[in-house]
Short mmCIF file of C-alpha atoms and ligand atoms in Angstrom, two decimals:
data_model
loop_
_atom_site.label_atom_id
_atom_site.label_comp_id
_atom_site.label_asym_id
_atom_site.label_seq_id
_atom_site.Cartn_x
_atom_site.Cartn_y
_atom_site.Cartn_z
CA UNK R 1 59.53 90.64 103.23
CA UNK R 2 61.94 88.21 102.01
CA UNK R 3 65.45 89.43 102.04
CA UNK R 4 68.62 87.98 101.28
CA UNK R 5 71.99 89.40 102.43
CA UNK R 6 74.85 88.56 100.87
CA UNK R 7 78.37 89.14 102.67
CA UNK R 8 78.33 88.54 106.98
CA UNK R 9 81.02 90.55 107.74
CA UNK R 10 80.07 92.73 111.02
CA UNK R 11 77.52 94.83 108.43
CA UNK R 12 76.15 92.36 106.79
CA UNK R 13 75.62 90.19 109.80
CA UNK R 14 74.19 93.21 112.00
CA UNK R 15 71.99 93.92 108.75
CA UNK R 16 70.91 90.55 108.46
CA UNK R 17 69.98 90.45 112.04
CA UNK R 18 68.59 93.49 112.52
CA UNK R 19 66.33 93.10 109.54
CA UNK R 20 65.18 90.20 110.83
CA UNK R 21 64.26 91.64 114.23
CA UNK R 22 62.01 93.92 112.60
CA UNK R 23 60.10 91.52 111.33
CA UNK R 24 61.38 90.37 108.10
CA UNK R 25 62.68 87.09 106.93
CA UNK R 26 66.34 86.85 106.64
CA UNK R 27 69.07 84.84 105.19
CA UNK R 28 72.68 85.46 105.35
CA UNK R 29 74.61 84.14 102.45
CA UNK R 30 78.66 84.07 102.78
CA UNK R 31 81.31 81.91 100.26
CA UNK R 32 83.28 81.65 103.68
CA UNK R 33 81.97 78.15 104.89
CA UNK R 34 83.71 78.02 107.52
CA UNK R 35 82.17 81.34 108.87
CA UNK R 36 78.41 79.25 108.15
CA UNK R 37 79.12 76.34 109.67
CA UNK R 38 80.01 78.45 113.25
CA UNK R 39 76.89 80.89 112.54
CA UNK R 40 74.30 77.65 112.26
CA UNK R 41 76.56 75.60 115.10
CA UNK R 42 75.55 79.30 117.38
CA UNK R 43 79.18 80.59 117.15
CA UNK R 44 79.36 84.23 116.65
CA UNK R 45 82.55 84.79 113.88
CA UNK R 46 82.84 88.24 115.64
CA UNK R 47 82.73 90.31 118.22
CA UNK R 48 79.92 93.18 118.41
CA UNK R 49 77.29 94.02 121.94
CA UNK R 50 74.45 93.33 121.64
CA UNK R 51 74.86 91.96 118.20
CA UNK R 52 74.57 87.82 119.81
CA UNK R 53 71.67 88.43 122.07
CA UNK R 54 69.83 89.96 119.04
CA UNK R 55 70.74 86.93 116.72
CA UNK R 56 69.84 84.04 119.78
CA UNK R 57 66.02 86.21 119.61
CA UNK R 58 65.42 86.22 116.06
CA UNK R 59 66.89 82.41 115.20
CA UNK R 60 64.17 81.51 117.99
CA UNK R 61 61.38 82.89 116.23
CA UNK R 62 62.54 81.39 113.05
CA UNK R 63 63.12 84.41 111.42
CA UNK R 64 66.83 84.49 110.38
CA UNK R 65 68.85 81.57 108.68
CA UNK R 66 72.55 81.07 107.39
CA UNK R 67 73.55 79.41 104.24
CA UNK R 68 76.35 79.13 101.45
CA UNK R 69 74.25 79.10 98.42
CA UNK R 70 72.56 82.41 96.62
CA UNK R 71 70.82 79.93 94.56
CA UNK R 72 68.51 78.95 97.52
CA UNK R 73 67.82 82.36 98.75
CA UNK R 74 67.86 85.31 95.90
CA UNK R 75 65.25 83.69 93.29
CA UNK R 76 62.70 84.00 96.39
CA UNK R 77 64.08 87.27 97.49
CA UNK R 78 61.77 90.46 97.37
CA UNK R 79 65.21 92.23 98.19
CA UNK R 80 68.88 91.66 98.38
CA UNK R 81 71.29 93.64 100.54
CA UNK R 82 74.89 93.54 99.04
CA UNK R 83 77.03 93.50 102.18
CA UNK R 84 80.54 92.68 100.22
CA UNK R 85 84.07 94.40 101.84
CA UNK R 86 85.41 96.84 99.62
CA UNK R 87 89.01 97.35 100.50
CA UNK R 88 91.47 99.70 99.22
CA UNK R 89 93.62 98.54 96.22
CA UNK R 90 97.46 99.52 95.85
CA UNK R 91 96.90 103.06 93.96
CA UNK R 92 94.53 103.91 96.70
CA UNK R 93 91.08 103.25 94.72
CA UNK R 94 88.48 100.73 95.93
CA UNK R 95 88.76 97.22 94.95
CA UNK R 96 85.44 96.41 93.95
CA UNK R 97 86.27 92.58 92.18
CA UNK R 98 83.92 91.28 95.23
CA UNK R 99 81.00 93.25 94.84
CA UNK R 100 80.98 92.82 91.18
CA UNK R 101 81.90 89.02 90.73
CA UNK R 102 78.56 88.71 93.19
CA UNK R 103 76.39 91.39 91.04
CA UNK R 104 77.44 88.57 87.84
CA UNK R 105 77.00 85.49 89.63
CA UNK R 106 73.21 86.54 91.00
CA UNK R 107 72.17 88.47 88.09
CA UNK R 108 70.57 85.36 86.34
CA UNK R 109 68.45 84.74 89.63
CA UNK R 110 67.06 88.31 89.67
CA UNK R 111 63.47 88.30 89.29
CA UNK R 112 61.89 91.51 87.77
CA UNK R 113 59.89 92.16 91.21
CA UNK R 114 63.40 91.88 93.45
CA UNK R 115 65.44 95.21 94.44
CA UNK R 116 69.19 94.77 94.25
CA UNK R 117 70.32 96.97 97.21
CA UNK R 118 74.09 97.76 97.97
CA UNK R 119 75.12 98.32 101.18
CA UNK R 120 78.86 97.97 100.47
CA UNK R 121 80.90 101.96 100.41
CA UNK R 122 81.62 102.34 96.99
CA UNK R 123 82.65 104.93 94.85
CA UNK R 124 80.37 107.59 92.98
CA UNK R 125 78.76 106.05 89.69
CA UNK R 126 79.12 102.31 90.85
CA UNK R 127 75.67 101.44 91.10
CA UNK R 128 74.78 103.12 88.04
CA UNK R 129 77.15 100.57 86.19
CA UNK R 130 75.69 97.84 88.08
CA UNK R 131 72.39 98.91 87.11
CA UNK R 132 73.21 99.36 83.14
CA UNK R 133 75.03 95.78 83.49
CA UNK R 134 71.62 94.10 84.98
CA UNK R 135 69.93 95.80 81.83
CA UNK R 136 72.55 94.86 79.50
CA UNK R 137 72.50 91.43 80.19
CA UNK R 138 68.82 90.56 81.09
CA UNK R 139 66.60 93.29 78.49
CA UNK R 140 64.16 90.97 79.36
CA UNK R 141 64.07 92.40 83.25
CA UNK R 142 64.89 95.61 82.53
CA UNK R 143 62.26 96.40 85.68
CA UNK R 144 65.05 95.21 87.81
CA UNK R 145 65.99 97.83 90.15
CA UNK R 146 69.52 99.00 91.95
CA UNK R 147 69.34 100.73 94.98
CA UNK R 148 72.04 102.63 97.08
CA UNK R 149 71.48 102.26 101.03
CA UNK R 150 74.65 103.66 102.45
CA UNK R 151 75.47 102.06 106.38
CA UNK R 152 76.67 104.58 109.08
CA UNK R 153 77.22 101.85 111.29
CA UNK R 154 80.03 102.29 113.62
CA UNK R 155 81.93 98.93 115.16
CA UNK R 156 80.93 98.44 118.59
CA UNK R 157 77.49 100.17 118.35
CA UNK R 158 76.33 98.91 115.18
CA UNK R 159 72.96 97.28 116.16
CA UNK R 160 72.01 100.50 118.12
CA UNK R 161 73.37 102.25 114.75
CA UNK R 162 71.03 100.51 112.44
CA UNK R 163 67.74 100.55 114.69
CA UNK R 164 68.22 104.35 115.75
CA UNK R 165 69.63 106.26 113.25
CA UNK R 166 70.67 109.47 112.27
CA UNK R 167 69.26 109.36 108.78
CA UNK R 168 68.64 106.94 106.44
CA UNK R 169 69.75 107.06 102.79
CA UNK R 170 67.76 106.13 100.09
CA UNK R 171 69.64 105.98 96.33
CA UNK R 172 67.37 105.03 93.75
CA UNK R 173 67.12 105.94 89.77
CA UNK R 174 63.14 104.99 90.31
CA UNK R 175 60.61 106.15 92.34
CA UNK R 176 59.59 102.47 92.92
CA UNK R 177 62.67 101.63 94.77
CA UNK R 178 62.59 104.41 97.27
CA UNK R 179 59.12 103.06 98.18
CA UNK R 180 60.57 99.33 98.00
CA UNK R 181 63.12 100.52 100.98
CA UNK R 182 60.82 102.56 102.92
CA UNK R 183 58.98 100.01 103.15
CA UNK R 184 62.11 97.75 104.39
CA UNK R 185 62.69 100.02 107.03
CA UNK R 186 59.24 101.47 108.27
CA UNK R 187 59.36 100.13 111.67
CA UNK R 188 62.78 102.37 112.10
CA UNK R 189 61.50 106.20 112.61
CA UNK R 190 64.68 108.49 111.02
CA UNK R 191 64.47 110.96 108.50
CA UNK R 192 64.99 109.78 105.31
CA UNK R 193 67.38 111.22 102.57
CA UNK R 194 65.84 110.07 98.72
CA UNK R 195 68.10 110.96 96.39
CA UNK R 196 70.20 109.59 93.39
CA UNK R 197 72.77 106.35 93.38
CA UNK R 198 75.51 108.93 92.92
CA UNK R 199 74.44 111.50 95.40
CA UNK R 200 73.35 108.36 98.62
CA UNK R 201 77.18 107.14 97.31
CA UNK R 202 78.82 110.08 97.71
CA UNK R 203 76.97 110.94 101.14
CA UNK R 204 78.12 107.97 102.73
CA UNK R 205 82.07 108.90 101.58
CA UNK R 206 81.93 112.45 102.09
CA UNK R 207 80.16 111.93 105.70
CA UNK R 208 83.46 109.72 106.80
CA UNK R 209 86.05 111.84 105.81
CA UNK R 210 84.18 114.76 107.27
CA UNK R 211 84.35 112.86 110.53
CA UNK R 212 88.24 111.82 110.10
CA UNK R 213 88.82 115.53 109.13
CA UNK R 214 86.82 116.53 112.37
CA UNK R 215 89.34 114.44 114.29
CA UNK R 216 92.84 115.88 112.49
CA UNK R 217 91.29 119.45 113.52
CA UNK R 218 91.35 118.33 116.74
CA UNK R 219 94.64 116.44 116.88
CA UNK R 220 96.19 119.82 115.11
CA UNK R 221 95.01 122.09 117.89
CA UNK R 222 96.11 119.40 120.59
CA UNK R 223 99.95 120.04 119.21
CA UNK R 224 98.87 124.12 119.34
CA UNK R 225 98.08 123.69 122.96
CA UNK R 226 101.02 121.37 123.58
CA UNK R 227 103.26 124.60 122.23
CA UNK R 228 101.23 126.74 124.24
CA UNK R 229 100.98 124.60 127.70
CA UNK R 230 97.44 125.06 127.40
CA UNK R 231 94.21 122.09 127.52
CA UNK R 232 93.04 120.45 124.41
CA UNK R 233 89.72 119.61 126.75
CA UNK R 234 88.68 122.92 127.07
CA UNK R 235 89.27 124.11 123.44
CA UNK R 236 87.43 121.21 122.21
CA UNK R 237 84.71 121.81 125.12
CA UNK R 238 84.25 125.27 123.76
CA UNK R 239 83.96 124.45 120.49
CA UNK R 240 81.54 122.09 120.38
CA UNK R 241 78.94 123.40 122.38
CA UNK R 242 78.64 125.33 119.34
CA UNK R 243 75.77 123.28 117.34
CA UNK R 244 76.79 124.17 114.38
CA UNK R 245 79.92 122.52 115.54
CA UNK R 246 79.28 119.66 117.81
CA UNK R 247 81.13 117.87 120.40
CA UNK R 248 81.58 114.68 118.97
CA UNK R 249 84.80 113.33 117.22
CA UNK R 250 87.12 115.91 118.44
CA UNK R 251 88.25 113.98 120.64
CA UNK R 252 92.90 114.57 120.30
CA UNK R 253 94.69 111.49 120.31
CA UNK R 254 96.69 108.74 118.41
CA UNK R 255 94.68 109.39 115.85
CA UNK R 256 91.81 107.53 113.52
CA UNK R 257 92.21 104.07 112.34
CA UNK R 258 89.85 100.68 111.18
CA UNK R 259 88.43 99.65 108.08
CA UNK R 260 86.48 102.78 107.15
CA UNK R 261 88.05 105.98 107.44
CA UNK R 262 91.47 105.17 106.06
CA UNK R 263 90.23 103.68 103.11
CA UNK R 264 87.21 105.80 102.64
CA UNK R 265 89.83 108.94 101.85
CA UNK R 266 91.99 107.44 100.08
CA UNK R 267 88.92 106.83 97.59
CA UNK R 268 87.70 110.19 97.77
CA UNK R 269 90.76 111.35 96.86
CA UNK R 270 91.61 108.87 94.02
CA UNK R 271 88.01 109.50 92.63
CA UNK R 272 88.07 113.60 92.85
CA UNK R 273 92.03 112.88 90.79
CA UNK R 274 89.89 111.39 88.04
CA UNK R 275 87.98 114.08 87.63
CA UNK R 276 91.50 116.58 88.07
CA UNK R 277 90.23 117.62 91.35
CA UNK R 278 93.07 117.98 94.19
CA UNK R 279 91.59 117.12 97.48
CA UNK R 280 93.76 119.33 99.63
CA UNK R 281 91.47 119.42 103.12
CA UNK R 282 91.40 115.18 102.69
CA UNK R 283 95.23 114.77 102.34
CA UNK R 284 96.27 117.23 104.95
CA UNK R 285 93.63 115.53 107.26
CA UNK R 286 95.18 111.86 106.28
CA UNK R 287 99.12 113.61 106.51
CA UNK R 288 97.76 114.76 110.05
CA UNK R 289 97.03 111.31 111.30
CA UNK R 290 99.90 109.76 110.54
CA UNK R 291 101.71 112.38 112.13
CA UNK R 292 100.41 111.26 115.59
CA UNK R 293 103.17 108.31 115.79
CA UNK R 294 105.35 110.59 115.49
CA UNK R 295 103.81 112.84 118.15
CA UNK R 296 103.99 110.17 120.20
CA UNK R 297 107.38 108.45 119.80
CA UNK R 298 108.84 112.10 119.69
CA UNK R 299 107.55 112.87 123.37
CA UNK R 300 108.90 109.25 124.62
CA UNK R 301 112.53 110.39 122.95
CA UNK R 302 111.97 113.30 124.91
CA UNK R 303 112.07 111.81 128.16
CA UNK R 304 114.22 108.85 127.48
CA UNK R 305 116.29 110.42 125.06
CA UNK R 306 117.42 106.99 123.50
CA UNK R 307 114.40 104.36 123.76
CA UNK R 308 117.14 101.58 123.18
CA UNK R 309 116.67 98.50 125.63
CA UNK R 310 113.61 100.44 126.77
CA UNK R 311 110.46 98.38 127.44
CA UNK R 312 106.79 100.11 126.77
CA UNK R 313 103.90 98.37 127.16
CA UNK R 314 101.15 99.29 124.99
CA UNK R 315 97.47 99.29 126.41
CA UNK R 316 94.73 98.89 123.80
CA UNK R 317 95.30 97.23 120.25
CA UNK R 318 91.84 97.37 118.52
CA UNK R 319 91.53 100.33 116.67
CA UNK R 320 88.77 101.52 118.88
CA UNK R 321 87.22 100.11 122.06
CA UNK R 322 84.53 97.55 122.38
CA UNK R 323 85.69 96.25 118.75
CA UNK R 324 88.43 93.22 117.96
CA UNK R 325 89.33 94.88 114.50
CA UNK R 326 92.94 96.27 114.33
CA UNK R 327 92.62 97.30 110.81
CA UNK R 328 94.71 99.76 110.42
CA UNK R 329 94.80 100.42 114.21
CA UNK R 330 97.35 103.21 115.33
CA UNK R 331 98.47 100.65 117.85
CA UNK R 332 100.21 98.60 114.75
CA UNK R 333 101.94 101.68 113.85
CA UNK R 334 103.20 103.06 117.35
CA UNK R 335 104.61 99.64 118.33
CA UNK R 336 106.39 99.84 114.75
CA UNK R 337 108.08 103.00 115.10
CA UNK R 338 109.03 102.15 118.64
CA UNK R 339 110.75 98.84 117.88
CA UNK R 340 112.18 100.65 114.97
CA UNK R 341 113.27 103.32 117.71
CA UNK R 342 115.07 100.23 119.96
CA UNK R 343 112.21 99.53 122.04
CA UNK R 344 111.04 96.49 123.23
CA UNK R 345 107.35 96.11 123.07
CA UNK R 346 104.70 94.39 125.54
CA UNK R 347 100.86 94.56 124.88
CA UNK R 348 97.55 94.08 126.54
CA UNK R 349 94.30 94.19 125.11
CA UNK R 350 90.70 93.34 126.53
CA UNK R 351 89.71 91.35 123.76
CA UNK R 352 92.83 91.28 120.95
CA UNK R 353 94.85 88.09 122.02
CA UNK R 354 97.55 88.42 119.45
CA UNK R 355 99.14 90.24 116.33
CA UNK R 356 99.69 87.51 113.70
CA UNK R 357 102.90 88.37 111.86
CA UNK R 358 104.63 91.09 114.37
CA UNK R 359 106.90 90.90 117.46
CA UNK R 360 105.03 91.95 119.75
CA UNK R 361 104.48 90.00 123.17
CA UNK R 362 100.22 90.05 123.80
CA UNK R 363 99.45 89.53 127.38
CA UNK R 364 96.26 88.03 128.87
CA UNK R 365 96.56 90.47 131.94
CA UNK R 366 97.09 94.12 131.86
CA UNK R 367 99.69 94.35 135.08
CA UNK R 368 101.41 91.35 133.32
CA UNK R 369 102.34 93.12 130.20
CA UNK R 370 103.52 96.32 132.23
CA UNK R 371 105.90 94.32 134.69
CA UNK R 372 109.78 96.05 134.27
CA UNK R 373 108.05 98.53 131.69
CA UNK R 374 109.59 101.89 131.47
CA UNK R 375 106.19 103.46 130.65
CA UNK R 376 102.50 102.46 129.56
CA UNK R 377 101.06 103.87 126.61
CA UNK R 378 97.34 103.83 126.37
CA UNK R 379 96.32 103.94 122.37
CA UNK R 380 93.05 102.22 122.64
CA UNK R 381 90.16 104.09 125.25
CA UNK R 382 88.89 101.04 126.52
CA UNK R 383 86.77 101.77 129.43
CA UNK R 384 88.46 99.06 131.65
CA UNK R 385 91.62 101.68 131.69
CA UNK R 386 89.19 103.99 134.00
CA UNK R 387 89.86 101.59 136.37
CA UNK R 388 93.07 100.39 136.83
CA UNK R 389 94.55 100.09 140.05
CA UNK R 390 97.30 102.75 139.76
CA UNK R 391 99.41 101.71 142.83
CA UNK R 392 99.64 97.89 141.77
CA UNK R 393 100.47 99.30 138.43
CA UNK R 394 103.21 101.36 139.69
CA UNK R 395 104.97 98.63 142.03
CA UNK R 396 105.30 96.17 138.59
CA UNK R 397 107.09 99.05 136.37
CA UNK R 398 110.51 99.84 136.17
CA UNK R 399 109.82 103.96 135.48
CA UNK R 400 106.82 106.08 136.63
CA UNK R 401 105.59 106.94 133.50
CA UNK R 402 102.22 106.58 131.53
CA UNK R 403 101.22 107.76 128.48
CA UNK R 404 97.39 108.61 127.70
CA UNK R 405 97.56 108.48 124.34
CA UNK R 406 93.58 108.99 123.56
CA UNK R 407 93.22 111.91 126.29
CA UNK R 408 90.92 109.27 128.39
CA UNK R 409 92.02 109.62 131.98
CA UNK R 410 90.67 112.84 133.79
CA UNK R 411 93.20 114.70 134.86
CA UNK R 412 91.71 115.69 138.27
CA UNK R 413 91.98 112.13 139.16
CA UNK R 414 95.42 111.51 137.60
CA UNK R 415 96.85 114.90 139.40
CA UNK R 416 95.68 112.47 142.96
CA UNK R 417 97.44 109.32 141.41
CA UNK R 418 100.21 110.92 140.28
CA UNK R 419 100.91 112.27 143.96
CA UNK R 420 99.92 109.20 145.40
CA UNK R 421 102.09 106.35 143.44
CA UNK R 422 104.62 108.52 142.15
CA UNK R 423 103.54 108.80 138.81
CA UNK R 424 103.98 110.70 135.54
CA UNK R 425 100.92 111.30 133.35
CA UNK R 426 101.34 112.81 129.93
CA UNK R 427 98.90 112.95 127.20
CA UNK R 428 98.15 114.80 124.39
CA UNK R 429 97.77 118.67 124.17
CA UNK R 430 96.80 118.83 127.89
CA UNK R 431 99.31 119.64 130.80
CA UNK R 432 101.67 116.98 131.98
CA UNK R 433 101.38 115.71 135.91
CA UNK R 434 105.16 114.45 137.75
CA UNK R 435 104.25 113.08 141.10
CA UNK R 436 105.24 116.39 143.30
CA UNK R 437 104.42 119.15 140.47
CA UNK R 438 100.82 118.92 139.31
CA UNK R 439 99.97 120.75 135.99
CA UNK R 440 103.27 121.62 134.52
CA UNK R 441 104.10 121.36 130.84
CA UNK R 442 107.04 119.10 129.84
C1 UGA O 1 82.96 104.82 110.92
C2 UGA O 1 81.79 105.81 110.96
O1 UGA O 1 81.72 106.46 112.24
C3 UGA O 1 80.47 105.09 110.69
O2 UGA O 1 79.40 106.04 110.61
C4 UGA O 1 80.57 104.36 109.34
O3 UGA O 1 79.40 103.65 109.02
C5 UGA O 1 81.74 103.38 109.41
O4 UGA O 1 82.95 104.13 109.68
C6 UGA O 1 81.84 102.69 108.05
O5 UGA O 1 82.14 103.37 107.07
O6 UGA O 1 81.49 101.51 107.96
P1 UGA O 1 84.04 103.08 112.65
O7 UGA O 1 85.17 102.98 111.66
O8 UGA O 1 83.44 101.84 113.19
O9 UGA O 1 82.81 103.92 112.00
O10 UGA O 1 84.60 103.90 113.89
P2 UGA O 1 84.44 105.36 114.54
O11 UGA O 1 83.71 105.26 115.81
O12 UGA O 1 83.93 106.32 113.54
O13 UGA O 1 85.97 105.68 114.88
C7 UGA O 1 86.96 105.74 113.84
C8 UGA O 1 88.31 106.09 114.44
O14 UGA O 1 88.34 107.45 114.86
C9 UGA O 1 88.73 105.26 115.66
O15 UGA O 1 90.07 104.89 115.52
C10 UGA O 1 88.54 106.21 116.84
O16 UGA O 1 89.38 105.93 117.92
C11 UGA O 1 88.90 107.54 116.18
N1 UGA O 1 88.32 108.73 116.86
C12 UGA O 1 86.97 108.87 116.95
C13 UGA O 1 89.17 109.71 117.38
O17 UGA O 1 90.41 109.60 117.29
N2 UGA O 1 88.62 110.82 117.97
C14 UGA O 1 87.28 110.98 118.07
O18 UGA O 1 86.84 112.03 118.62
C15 UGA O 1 86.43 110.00 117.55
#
């Protein structure tokens, strides 16, 4: 088929791609020229594995192109994939001036044969206006179609996301666009969810803040267990062997951040407020997680009392390993309160080189940015942290102390350290380690 995506942010770029790799012939459209010109010139404009290797394969066999104009692409399209960002606005509702001023500007090329499919999170009922605008303006094609194909594609496994899949979500108003998408996507074996443009739009919300509400559970029974001077790891261990359950995302730590959750909550909530609905569960899960900073900056006060002149060096920037995106990354917010707090601020981060806008010293190496530091806090689990060299670590800082701020480091191995280099290891809702005194509570 011929598809058309239009936005190349990292889902509309992975879509693209991926679409292409299974066989279908793809162009990505963006207004961002610049963004174009590196995409044809082989630049990737972000950072996601596996997402370059799959692009190099498919440009080879001719089967994926870039370009600036809709005009080119969409009146040859069978399908197009709207891919737009849909940020939050000031009141906390979606800003959806992207999405639409793309739905007007391609409407005219619409043939009656082509399904308008969008990808983009957007509130309950949007696609139903979109598709009572199409037949509004054009009676003549009132055939044309709007389809609602939510993406549960998370940053830094999206390719393996979109091929494997937990489900795919079908929104349709016609029986004739369900069958348009299974066909799109009947090289991908999934179960598939067909159901109504509301319902696939209020799957794709409801499934994120079930997962950031998942994750303030577990950060609210990490500050039980801190009372209690008992493990998070355990707790959360026990729980989610429990299938009904599950393991994943209850995971304590500095809480959840990026481009999704945040924003996806705030709509929920601003939406169910239209219809006089209070969202209770969703704001005490969003008060929760921004409660971690305080967590955090409460237990540094604890053991420097003042944090005046102190330096910390923060490890991990991106909101989320194996991602460059600090969208709303807890990082942002830690080193805020700290510098607020006295502190001076160093940073290291695999692949985030610098915060535009904020005082904060980035460092190319990680034993760089923790020379004279009173203590390392680790916000970001990137996997490189699993391997630092503890002693050279130690022999650069000023104090002993490291925070473990996403409850990464295994605290069999850190008990060892600790003894070893003379370190403290704290993290969150699990027993703290001094260098002579393993597994005592602060
Ligand atoms: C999320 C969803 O997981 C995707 O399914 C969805 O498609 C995507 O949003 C979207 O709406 O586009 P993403 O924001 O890329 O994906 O990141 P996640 O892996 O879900 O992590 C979100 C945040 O939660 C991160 O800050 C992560 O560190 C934090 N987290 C995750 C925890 O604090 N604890 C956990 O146990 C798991």
């Amino acid at each position: 088929m011929r598809i058309t995506v239009i936005g190349t942010g990292y889902v509309g770029l992975v879509t693209g791609a991926s679409l292409a790799y299974l066989g279908h012939q793809a162009v990505c459209v963006d207004v961002n020229e610049e963004k174009i010109k590196l995409l044809k010139s082989g630049v990737m404009p972000l950072w996601e594995p596996g997402l370059e290797s799959m692009i190099r394969d498919v440009e080879l066999q001719g089967r994926l192109d870039y370009s600036t104009d809709v005009s080119a692409s969409v009146p040859v399209s069978d399908a197009v994939f709207l891919t737009l960002g849909t940020p939050s606005s000031e009141s906390g509702e979606v800003d959806l001036s992207a999405l639409w001023s793309v739905v007007r500007s391609i409407a005219p090329m619409l043939h009656r044969d082509t399904l308008l499919i969008i990808k983009s999170t957007v509130p309950a009922g949007t696609c139903e206006q979109i598709e009572a605008y199409l037949h509004q303006q054009f009676p003549a094609s009132a055939s044309i179609a709007v389809a609602h194909n939510p993406e549960f594609l998370r940053q830094g496994s999206a390719v393996r996301d979109f091929l494997a899949p937990d489900r795919l979500v079908f929104g349709a108003s016609r029986p004739e666009a369900h069958h348009r998408l299974e066909e799109i996507y009947a090289a991908i074996q999934s179960p598939v969810i067909k159901c109504g443009l509301r319902e696939a739009e209020l799957i794709k919300c409801a499934s994120n803040a079930f997962l950031a509400m998942k994750i303030s559970y577990a950060n609210m029974m990490s500050d039980l267990c801190d009372a209690l001077g008992i493990s998070v790891d355990a707790v959360a261990e026990g729980m989610g062997l429990d299938r009904r359950i599950g393991s994943e995302f209850l995971r304590a730590g500095a809480g959840y951040g990026g481009s999704c959750f945040p924003k996806d909550l705030r709509a929920l909530i601003a939406l169910a407020a239209k219809e006089h609905l209070d969202m209770e569960l969703l704001k005490a899960t969003e008060a929760i997680n921004r409660q971690r900073v305080q967590v955090i900056c409460r237990r540094l006060e604890g053991i420097f009392g003042s944090l005046e002149d102190k330096q910390i060096t923060i490890y991990g920037l991106a909101f989320k390993p194996n991602t460059d995106d600090t969208r709303e990354a807890p990082a942002l917010r830690i080193s805020s309160m700290l510098q607020e707090a006295g502190a001076r601020i160093r940073a290291y981060d695999p692949v985030v080189a610098g915060l535009p806008d904020r005082q904060v010293d980035v460092d190319t190496d990680m034993y760089e940015a923790a020379d004279g530091s009173d203590c390392v806090v680790i916000v970001t689990d990137w996997d490189q942290f699993n391997r630092l060299d503890w002693g050279r670590l130690r022999q650069v800082m000023r104090s002993p102390y490291i925070f473990d701020a996403r409850n990464m480091l295994d605290i069999a191995v850190m008990t060892e350290n600790c003894k070893r280099y003379g370190l403290h290891y704290m993290s969150l809702g699990r027993p703290s380690i001094a260098p002579d005194v393993p597994l005592t509570i602060d």
